[in-house]
XYZ file of C-alpha atoms in Angstrom:
579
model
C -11.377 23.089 -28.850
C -10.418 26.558 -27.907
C -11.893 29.265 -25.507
C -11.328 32.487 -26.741
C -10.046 35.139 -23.873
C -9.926 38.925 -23.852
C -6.751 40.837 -22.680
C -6.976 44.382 -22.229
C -3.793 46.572 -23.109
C -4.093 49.577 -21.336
C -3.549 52.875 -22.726
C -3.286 56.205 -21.561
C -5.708 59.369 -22.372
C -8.616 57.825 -24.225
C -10.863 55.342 -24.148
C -10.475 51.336 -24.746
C -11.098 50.611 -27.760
C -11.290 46.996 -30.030
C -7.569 47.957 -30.781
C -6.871 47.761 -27.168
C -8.054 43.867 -27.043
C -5.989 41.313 -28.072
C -7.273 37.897 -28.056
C -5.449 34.566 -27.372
C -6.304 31.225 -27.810
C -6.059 28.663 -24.337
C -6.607 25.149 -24.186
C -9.569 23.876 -22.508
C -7.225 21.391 -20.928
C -5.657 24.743 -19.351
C -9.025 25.277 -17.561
C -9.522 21.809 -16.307
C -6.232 21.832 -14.445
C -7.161 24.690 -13.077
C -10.424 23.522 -12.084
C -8.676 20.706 -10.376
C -6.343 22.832 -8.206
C -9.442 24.497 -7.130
C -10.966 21.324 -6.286
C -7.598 20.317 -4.091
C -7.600 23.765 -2.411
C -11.296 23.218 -1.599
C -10.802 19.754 -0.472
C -7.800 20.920 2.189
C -10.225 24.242 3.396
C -13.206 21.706 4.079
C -10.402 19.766 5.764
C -9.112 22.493 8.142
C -12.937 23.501 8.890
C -13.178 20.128 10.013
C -10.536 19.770 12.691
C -11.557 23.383 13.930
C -14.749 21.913 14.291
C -13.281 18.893 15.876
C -11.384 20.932 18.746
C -9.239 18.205 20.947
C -11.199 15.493 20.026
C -10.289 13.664 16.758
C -14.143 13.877 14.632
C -16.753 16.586 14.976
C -19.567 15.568 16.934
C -21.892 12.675 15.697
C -25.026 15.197 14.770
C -22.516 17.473 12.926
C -21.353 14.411 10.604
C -24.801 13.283 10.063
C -26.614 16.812 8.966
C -23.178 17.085 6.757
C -23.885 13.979 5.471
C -27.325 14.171 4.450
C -26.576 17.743 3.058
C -23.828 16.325 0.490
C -26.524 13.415 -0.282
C -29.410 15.637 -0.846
C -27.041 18.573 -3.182
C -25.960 15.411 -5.258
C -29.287 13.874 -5.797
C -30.255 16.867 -7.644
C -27.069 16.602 -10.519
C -26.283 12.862 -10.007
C -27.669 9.460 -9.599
C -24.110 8.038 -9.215
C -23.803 6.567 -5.810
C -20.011 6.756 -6.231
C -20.656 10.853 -5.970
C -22.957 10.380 -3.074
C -21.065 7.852 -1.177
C -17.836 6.872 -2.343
C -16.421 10.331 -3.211
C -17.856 11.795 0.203
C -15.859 8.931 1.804
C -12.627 10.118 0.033
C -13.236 13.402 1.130
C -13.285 12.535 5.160
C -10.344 10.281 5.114
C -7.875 12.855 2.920
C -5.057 13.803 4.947
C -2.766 16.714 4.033
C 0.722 17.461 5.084
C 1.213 20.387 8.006
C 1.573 23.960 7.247
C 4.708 24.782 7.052
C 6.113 26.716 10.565
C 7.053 30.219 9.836
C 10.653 30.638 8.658
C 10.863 26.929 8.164
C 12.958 25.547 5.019
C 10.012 24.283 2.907
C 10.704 20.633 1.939
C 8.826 19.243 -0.787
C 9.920 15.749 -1.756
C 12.094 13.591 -0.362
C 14.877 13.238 -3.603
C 16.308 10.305 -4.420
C 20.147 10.291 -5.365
C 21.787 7.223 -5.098
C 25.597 6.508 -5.787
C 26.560 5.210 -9.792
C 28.527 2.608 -8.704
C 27.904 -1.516 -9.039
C 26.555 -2.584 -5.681
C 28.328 -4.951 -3.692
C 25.901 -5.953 -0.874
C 25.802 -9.030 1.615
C 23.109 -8.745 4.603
C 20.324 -10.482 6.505
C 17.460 -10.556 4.283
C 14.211 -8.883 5.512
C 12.303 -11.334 7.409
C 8.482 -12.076 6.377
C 5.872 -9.482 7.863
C 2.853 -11.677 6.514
C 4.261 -14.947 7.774
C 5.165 -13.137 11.411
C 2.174 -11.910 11.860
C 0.234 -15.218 11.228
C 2.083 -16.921 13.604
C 1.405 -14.329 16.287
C -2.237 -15.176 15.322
C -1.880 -18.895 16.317
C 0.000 -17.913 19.541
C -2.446 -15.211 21.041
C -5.236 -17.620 20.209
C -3.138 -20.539 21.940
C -2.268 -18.668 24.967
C 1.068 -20.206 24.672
C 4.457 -18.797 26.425
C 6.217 -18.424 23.341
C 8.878 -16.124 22.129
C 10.134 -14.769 18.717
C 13.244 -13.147 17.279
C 14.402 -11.616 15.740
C 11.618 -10.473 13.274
C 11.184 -7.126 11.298
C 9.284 -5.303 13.814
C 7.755 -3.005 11.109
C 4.077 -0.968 11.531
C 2.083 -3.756 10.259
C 3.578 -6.190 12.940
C 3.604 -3.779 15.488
C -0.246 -3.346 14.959
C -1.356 -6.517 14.887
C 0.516 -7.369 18.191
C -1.428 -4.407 19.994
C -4.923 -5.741 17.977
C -4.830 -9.327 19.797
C -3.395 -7.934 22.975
C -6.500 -5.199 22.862
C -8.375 -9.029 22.592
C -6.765 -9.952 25.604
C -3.561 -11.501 24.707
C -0.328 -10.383 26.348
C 2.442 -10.031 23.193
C 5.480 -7.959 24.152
C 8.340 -7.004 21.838
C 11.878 -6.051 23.356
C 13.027 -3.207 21.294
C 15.484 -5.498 18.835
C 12.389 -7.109 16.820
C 12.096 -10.357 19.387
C 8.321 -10.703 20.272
C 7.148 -12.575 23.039
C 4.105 -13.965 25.447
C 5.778 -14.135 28.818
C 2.419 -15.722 30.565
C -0.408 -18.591 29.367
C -3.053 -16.329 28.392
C -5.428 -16.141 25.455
C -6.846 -13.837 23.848
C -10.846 -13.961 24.183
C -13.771 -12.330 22.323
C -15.953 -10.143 24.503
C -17.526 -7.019 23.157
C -13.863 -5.168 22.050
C -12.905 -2.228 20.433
C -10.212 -3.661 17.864
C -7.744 -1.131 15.854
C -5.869 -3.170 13.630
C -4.061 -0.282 11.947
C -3.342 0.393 8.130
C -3.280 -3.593 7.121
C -6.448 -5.491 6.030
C -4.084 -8.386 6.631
C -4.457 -7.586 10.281
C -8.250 -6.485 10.253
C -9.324 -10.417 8.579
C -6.955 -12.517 11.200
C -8.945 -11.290 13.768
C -12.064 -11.381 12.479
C -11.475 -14.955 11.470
C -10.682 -15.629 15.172
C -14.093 -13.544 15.980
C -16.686 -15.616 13.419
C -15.759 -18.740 15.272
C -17.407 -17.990 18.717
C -20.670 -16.042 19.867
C -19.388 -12.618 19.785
C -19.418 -8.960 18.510
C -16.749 -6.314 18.130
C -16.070 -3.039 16.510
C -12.753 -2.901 13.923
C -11.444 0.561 13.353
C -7.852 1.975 12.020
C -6.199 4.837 12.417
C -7.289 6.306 9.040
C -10.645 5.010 8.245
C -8.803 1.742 6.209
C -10.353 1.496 2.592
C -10.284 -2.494 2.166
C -11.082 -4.159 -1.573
C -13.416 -7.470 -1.101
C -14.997 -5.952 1.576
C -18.496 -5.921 0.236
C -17.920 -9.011 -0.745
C -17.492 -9.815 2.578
C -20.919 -8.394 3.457
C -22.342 -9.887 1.529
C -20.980 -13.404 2.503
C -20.797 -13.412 6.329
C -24.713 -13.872 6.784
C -24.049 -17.399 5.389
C -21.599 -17.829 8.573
C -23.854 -16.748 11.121
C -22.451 -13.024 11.190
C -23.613 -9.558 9.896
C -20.851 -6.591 9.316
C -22.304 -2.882 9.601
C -20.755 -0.197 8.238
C -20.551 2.499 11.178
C -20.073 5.332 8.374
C -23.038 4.782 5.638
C -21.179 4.147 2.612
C -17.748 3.846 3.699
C -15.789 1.592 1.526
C -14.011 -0.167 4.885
C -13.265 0.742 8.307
C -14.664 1.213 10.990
C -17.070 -1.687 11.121
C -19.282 -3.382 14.000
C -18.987 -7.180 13.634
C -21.956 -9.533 15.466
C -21.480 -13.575 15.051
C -23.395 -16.250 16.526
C -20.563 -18.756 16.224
C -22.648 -21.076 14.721
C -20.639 -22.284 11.340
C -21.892 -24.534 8.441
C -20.046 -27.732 8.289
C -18.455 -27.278 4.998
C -17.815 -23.640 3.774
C -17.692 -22.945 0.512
C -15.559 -19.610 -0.422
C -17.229 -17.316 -3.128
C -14.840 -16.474 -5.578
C -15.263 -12.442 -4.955
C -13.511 -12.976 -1.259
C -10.450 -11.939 -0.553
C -7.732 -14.660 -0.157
C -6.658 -12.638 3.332
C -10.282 -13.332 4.605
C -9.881 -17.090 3.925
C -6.387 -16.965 5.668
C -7.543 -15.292 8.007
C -10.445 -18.688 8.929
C -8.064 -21.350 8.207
C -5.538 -19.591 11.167
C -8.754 -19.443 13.360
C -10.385 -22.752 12.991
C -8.007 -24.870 15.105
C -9.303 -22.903 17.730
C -13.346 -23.354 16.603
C -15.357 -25.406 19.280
C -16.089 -27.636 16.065
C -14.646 -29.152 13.135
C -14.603 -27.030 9.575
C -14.200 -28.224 6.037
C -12.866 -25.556 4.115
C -14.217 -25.835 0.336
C -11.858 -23.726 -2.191
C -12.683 -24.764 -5.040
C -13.916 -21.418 -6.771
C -11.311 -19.563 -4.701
C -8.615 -18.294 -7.707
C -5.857 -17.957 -5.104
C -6.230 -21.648 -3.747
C -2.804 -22.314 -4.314
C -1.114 -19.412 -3.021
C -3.244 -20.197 -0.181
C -2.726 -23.718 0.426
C 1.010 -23.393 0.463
C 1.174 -21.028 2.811
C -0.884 -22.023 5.525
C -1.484 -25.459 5.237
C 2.325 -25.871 6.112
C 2.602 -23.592 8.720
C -1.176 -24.988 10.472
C 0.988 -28.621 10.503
C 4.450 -27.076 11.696
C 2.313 -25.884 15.292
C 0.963 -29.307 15.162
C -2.652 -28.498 13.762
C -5.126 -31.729 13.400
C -5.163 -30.542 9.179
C -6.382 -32.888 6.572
C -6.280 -31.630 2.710
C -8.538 -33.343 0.371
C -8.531 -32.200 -3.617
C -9.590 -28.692 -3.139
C -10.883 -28.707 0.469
C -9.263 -28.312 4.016
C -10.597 -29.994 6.797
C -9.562 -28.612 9.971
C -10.424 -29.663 13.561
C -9.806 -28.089 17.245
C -6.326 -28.406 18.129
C -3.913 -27.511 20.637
C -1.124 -25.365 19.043
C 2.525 -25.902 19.729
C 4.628 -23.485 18.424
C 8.307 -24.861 18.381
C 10.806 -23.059 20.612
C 13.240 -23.355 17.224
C 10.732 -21.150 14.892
C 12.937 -19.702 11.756
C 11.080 -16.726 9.412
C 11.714 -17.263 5.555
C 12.825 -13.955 3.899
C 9.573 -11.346 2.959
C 10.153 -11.583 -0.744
C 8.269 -8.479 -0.922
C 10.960 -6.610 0.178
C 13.847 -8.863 -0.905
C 13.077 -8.867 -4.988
C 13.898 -5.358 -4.718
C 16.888 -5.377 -3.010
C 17.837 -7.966 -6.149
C 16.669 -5.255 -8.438
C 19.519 -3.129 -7.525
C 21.950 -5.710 -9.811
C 20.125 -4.611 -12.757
C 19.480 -1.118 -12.398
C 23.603 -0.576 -11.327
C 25.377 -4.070 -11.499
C 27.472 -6.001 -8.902
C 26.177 -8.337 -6.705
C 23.330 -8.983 -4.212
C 23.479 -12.077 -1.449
C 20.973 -12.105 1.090
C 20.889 -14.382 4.050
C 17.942 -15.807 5.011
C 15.342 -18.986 3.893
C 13.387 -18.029 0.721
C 9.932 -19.250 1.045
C 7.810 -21.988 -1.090
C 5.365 -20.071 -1.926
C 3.872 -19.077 -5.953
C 4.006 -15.437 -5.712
C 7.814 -16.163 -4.427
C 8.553 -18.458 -7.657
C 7.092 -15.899 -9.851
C 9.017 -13.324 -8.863
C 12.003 -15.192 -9.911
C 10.841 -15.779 -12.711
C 10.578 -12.267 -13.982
C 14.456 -11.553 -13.159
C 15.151 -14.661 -15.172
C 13.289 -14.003 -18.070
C 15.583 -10.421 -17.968
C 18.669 -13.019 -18.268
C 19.315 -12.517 -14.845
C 20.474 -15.919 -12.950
C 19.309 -15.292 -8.966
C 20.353 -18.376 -7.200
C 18.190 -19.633 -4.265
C 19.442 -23.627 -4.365
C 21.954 -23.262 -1.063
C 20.148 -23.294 2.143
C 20.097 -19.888 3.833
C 21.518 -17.874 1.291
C 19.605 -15.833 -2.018
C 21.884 -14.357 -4.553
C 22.486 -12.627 -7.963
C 25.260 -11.406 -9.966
C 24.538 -9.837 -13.288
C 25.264 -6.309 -15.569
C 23.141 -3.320 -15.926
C 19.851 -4.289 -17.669
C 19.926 -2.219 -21.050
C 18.712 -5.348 -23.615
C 14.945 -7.290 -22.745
C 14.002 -10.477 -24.413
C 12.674 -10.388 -27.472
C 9.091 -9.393 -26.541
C 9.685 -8.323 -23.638
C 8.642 -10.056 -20.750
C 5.617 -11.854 -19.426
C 3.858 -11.827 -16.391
C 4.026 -14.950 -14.607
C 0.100 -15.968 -13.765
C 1.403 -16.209 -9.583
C 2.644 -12.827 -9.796
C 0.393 -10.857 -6.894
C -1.306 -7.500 -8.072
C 0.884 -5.471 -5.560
C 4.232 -6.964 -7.094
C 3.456 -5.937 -10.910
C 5.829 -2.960 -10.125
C 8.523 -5.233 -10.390
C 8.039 -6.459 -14.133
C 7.076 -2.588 -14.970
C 10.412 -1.344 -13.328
C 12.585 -4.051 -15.177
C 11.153 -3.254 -18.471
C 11.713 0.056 -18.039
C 15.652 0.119 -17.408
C 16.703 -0.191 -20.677
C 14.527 2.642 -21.436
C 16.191 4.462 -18.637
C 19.613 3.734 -20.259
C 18.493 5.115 -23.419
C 17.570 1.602 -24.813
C 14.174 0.301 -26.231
C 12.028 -1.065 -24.297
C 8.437 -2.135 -23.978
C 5.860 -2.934 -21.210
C 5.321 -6.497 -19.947
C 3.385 -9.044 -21.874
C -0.122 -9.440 -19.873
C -0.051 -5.999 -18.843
C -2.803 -4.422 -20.807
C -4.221 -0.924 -21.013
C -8.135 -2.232 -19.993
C -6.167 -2.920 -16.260
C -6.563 -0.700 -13.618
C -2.708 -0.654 -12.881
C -2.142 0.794 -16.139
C -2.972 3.815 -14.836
C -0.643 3.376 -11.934
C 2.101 2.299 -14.718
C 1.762 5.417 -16.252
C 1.898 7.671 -13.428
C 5.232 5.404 -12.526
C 6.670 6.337 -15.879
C 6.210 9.863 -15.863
C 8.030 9.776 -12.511
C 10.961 8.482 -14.338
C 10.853 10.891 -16.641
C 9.638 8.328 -19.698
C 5.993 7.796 -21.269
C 3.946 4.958 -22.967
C 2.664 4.909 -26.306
C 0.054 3.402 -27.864
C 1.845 0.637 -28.672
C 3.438 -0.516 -25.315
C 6.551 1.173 -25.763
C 8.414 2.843 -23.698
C 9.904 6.252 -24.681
C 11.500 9.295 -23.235
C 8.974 12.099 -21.931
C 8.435 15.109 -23.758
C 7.576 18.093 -21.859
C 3.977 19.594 -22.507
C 2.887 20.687 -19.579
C -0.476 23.289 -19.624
C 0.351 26.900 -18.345
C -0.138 27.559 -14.397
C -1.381 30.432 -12.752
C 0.840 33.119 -12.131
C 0.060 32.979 -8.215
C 0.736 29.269 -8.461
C 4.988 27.759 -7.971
C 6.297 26.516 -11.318
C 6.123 22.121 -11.515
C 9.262 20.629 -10.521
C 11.715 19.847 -13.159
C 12.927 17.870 -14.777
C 10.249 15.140 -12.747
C 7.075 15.959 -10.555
C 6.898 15.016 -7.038
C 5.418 11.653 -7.254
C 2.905 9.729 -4.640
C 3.824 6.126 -4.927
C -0.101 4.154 -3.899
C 1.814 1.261 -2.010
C 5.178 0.615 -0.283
C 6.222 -2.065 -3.657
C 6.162 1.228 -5.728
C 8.151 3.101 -3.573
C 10.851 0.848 -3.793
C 10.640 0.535 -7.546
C 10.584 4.246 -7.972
C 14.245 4.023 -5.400
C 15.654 1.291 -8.003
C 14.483 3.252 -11.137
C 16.460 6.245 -9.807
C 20.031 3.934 -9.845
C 19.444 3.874 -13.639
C 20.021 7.185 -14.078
C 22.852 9.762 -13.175
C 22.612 11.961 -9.590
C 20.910 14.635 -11.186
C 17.612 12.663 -12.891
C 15.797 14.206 -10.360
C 13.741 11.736 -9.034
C 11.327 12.917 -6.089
C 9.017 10.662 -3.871
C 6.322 12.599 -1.862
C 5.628 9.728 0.719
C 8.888 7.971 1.557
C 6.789 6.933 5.214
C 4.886 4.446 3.177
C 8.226 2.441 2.858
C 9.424 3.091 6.024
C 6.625 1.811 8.007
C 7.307 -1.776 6.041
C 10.950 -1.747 6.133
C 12.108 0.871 8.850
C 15.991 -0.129 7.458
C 15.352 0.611 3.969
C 15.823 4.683 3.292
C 19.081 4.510 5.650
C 20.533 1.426 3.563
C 19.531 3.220 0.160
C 21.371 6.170 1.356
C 24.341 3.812 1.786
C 24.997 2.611 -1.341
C 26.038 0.566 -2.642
C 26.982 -1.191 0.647
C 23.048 -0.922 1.370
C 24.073 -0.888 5.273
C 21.296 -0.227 7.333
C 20.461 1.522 10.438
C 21.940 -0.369 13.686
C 19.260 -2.802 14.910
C 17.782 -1.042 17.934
C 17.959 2.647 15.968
C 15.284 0.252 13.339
C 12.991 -0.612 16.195
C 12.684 2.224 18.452
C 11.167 4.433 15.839
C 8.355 2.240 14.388
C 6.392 5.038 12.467
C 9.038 7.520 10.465
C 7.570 10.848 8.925
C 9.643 13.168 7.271
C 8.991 17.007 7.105
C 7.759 17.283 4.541
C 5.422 20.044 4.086
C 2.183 20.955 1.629
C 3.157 24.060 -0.175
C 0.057 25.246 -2.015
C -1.587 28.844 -2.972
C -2.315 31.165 -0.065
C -5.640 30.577 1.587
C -7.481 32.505 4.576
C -6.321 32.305 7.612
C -9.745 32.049 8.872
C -10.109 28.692 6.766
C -6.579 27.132 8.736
């Protein structure tokens, strides 16, 4: 479908006439992108209004947000019944963030570009330690009250939140500046009325609401970007059944803030809808030693039970929990925690299965000290790599390694998705089957990965990144360039690959190993390298390094826990009345 557009050519001493028109054919496609930057440039302006409004404070005043609120409901009531426009989108709209205006005679930066080395890597370093795993055992020990101390960990954002959410409880965690963490004193955290930021983890936001649903209490959860957290209505909808209620302090936010009330009063035997998040159950089973009663923990419609079981049930009886596991039910009762002076992290494989990805997308070898865990999503992973051909080796104690050749043949097939593959790791089968395809090979998508998944869309966004598409089919193909025209006002796209906005920290790293498969000048660009920072602080400094991979010395790592770059948003020319 075409809209048909006039363009006048002047000319001089006489009248236009139908001569002087020339008419051209545009996509409708051309006007939708255009709609959208209009939409983007709206989105910042209403932005900027906002914080003007704001002044020094960080949110407009209370009556502002509620007569804006009921404004946007009423407008959309009269052109839509979706509550995802009248809610959800609105929701969007007050926790977008948008890079700073660039300073005047500042060097606009617009991506941070990724050019690694083409040569095999030859690495050999201490493997990332486990963020989850650290952070659940600083759950047990604020709760305990026990003089304990910790080191060294990866003393990333997540960890570094969730110390100052239990010490805002009342606990008293300190960390050294090298990544040891310790409770110098005997005191527990309690649960009086508290105002609770937990940061940009749900991880963190469920252990201490598990620790809150045991006792008569109430608290408010916030984070420091309005935290968007999937289950949560699920949550809602369950905690009545546990003697709690959750409120949503903004009507028809999809997650934080929240006001918790509990009456401490717990069933005897709780049975887990399916619908709940496996981080809210983990987030009980860490809390119940410390319940004034004994639990029974029923998982049977819980699909996760597993992954669950075998990570907490072994940790609950390392501190010396009073644990019993029956079929598909945990019974706990109260304990007291000890927490062994000679506490070793396994390896985060989160972070490790990428460094291992570097053998494929260059060659050479990968060994990483540390303990690799027993856990499902930890075998899966493995898995993947050795359905590529690839041998890793995790039999000698303390040591994870792999030797192999550039990846530029998959199995006939392709490869499958292991069922104990987590969500957030499918960026790891996606990025393996697309090195061949990066080589100039054929390749396909995973087995298991379908088109009717949400990732898909994710997967495709990843693609055109690397500068490759999807068909149909599965396969995986080199792009072709058909971009719509752009405004004249508007800055050409970046060639030959757009910026791209990886939606978690996993991506990011696959988007860093996808750009090893290709020569220096591929041009890959990430817009948010902070998102991989704030989980490994180490990793852009090693990746800069290759193919040592040497990262930053251990107290440069710690004493910068939150890394931005400057990068700036470079977008048409608006008002200055509107900044």
């Amino acid at each position: 479908v075409y809209k048909r557009q006039a363009v006048f050519t002047p000319s001089c001493g006489r009248s236009p006439s139908m001569s002087d028109f020339e008419t051209r054919k545009r996509p409708l496609r051309d006007t939708v992108c255009d709609i959208d930057a209009d939409i983007i440039n709206l989105i910042m302006r209403r932005h900027n209004m906002l914080t003007r409004m704001a002044g020094r404070k960080k949110n407009p005043g209370s009556q502002d947000e509620k007569m804006i609120r009921e404004d946007w409901e009423a407008r959309v009531a009269k052109v839509s019944g979706d509550p995802r426009l009248s809610g959800l989108f609105f929701s969007l709209m007050e926790e977008a963030s948008f890079f700073p205006k660039p300073a005047e005679g500042a060097v606009k930066r617009q991506a941070f570009g990724l050019s690694p080395r083409q040569e095999p890597v030859s690495i050999d370093m201490k493997a990332p330690l486990a963020c989850r795993f650290t952070r659940s055992l600083l759950a047990l020990a604020a709760a305990s009250g026990q003089p304990f101390s910790l080191g060294p960990t990866l003393m990333n954002t997540p960890v570094y939140d969730c110390m100052q959410a239990f010490n805002a409880m009342g606990a008293e965690l300190s960390d050294d500046g090298h990544g040891t963490i310790s409770a110098p004193s005997a005191k527990r955290c309690g649960t009086p009325d508290k105002v609770i930021v937990t940061g940009c983890s749900s991880y963190n936001f469920y252990l201490a609401l598990g620790h809150y649903l045991g006792h008569p209490s109430r608290a408010k959860f916030t984070s420091d970007s309005n935290l968007p957290l999937s289950g949560l209505d699920a949550v809602d909808a369950f905690l009545p059944k546990l003697g709690a209620r959750l409120v949503h302090i903004i009507p028809g936010s999809a997650g934080l803030p929240v006001r918790v009330e509990c009456s401490g009063l717990l069933p005897d035997c709780i049975v887990f809808p399916a619908d709940v998040p496996f981080e809210f159950i983990e987030g009980m089973l860490l809390a119940a030693p410390f319940y004034d009663v004994s639990v029974t923990f029923d998982l049977s419609e819980t699909p996760q039970r597993d992954r669950i079981v075998r990570r907490i049930v072994p940790l609950l009886q390392r501190v010396q929990a009073r644990v019993e596991v029956d079929s598909e039910k945990i019974h706990i009762s109260p304990s007291k925690i000890i927490i062994p002076a000679d506490f070793s992290l396994p390896v985060e494989p989160e972070l490790a299965i990428f460094l291992l990805a570097l053998v494929p997308a260059l060659s050479g070898s990968v060994t990483l000290r540390g303990n690799w865990p027993d856990t499902p999503e930890a075998e899966a992973a493995m898995q993947v790599f050795t359905q590529c051909g690839l041998k890793p080796d995790t039999s000698a104690d303390g040591i994870i390694s792999l030797k192999g050749e550039k990846l530029t043949k998959l199995p006939e097939g392709g490869i499958e998705i292991p069922g104990g593959l987590p969500g957030d790791w499918l960026c790891l089968p996606v990025l393996l089957s697309m090195l061949p395809a990066l080589a100039g090979q054929p390749a396909r998508m995973p087995r298991g990965y379908a088109p009717c998944q949400a990732p898909w869309v994710t997967a495709e966004s990843f693609a055109r990144a690397c500068g490759l598409d999807i068909d149909d089919d599965g396969n995986i193909v080199e792009r072709r360039e058909s971009r719509p025209r752009r405004r004249k006002e508007e800055e050409p796209l970046e060639t030959p690959h757009s910026t791209w906005i990886a939606p978690s920290a996993p991506w990011a790293a696959a988007l860093a190993v996808a750009a090893c498969a290709r020569p220096v000048t591929s041009g890959f660009r990430l817009g948010n390298p902070y998102i991989m920072s704030g989980l490994f602080p180490g990793f852009w400094n090693g990746y800069n390094n290759l193919p040592s991979f040497r990262p930053a010395k251990e107290e440069e790592v710690h004493k910068h826990r939150r890394i931005r770059t400057n990068v700036t948003a470079v977008l048409p020319e608006i008002d200055e009345d509107d900044l």
